[in-house]
Amino acid sequence: MTSVTLKNVCKSYGDVKISKNVDLDIKEGEFVVFVGPSGCGKSTLLRCIAGLEDITSGDLYIGERMNDIEPSKRGVGMVFQSYALYPHLNLYDNMSFGMKLAKADKDETKKRVEHAADILQLTHLLDRQPKALSGGQRQRVAIGRTLVSQPQVFLLDEPLSNLDAALRVQMRSEITKLQRQLGCTMIYVTHDQVEAMTMADKIVVLDGGYVSQVGKPLDLYHYPHNRFVAGFIGSPKMNFISVHALEATAEYVKVELENKVAFNIPVDGTTVNVGDRMSLGIRPEHLLMSDSSEATIEGEVTIVEKLGQETQVYLSVESADTDINFRQPDTLQVEPGDKYAIGIDPKRCHLFHDDGRACRRLHQEVGADIPEA
Ligand code: ADP
Ligand code: MG
């Protein structure tokens, strides 16, 4: 168990900068998830930590400074997205392969493989070959193989992306349990924000090689620092509506929708100028039936998705970037083509500058159910 620290780490391939000025503090025993869209540099950063890539500048510590320490001496174990097992070897031999190669003591090897198999519930399968296993079992062997090397830090790069949806959900909780049981430092990479939200102690959102925000899952959900994080965390995605600022104080910003409806949003408006064009963000789960709010916005229903427990409705509205998505009880009778009005609860709104920066939300105004940032 050890901590991982990155100080102003940059990684370039030739002239192309991939990881940019990354500062990170990962505590001993913490479960950290790197999340971001495909191509944002998650794997690159993980491979730098593992030592499979040299960093271009900055400092990397795994306990001690690691800049020039070779991968095998870093105390890290990595599980890859495509985890090829040896098809002709049984599970025991697959899991002990690394130790055999390192000419480790046979008794010690046996002890470690049996321990890993026990933790991963693979004991009864140790004689089997990979082809006689389910996808989930094979994934567990890949993890077991890394476990046997007793890493200080576990690195996992999209380990579940080859599994079907149901198995992914199951493995998600198995990995979370495993991490708690081992108490190890774990860095887990995924493009799936649901995986990040459900598994992480701490999420690192990456955007184009930069760290966009670091925080606990619910802090990112309630207090995104920018529009990118607001739009990336949460499913379905946050809605964005164009507004402009009529008044701005340290306690609120008065915004006006395109339909001239105006209301106060409880955010710190000290960085806002009157007349600024801004983006109001509101999550689908926070839009209301129109009769319960003074701030309403009207549009035409484009899509109705009846999911059983609720109905998802998409509304075409002039000032919104894309159709506004909201949720309603399954009893709602609404059809594509209908005119419909939804209510906006100002306390549930986020407000973003043109460049994407968020105005700080004032939690005491936001509501008792929203945790303090
Ligand atoms: P992610 O894991 O977030 O999908 P990657 O870290 O794999 O993203 O890649 C980030 C960017 O770096 C991509 O644009 C990719 O094309 C580029 N890249 C990755 N590896 C190399 C390499 N060895 N040489 C040049 N470019 C690379
Ligand atoms: Mg990747």
Coordinates of N, CA and C and ligand atoms in Angstrom, one line a residue, residues 13 18 37-44, ligand 1:
Y13 N 4.1 12.8 -27.3 CA 4.7 11.9 -28.4 C 5.1 12.9 -29.5
I18 N 0.1 15.1 -25.0 CA -1.1 14.2 -24.6 C -1.5 14.5 -23.2
P37 N -13.8 11.1 -22.0 CA -14.1 10.5 -23.3 C -12.9 9.8 -23.9
S38 N -13.2 9.0 -24.8 CA -12.1 8.3 -25.6 C -11.1 9.3 -26.1
G39 N -9.8 9.0 -26.0 CA -8.8 9.8 -26.6 C -8.3 11.0 -25.7
C40 N -8.9 11.1 -24.4 CA -8.5 12.2 -23.6 C -7.2 12.0 -22.8
G41 N -6.6 10.8 -23.0 CA -5.3 10.5 -22.4 C -5.3 9.7 -21.1
K42 N -6.4 9.0 -20.8 CA -6.5 8.2 -19.6 C -5.4 7.1 -19.6
S43 N -5.4 6.3 -20.7 CA -4.4 5.2 -20.7 C -3.0 5.7 -20.7
T44 N -2.7 6.8 -21.4 CA -1.4 7.3 -21.4 C -0.9 7.7 -20.0
Ligands
ADP1 P1 -7.8 7.2 -23.8 O1 -7.2 6.0 -23.0 O2 -8.3 8.3 -22.9 O3 -8.8 6.8 -24.8 P2 -5.1 7.4 -24.8 O4 -4.3 7.8 -23.7 O5 -5.0 6.0 -25.3 O6 -6.6 7.9 -24.6 O7 -4.7 8.3 -26.1 C1 -4.6 9.8 -26.0 C2 -4.1 10.3 -27.2 O8 -2.7 10.0 -27.4 C3 -4.8 9.8 -28.5 O9 -5.0 10.9 -29.3 C4 -3.9 8.8 -29.1 O10 -4.0 8.8 -30.5 C5 -2.5 9.4 -28.7 N1 -1.5 8.3 -28.5 C6 -1.6 7.3 -27.7 N2 -0.5 6.5 -27.7 C7 0.3 7.1 -28.7 C8 1.6 6.7 -29.2 N3 2.3 5.7 -28.8 N4 2.1 7.6 -30.2 C9 1.4 8.7 -30.6 N5 0.2 9.0 -30.1 C10 -0.3 8.3 -29.2

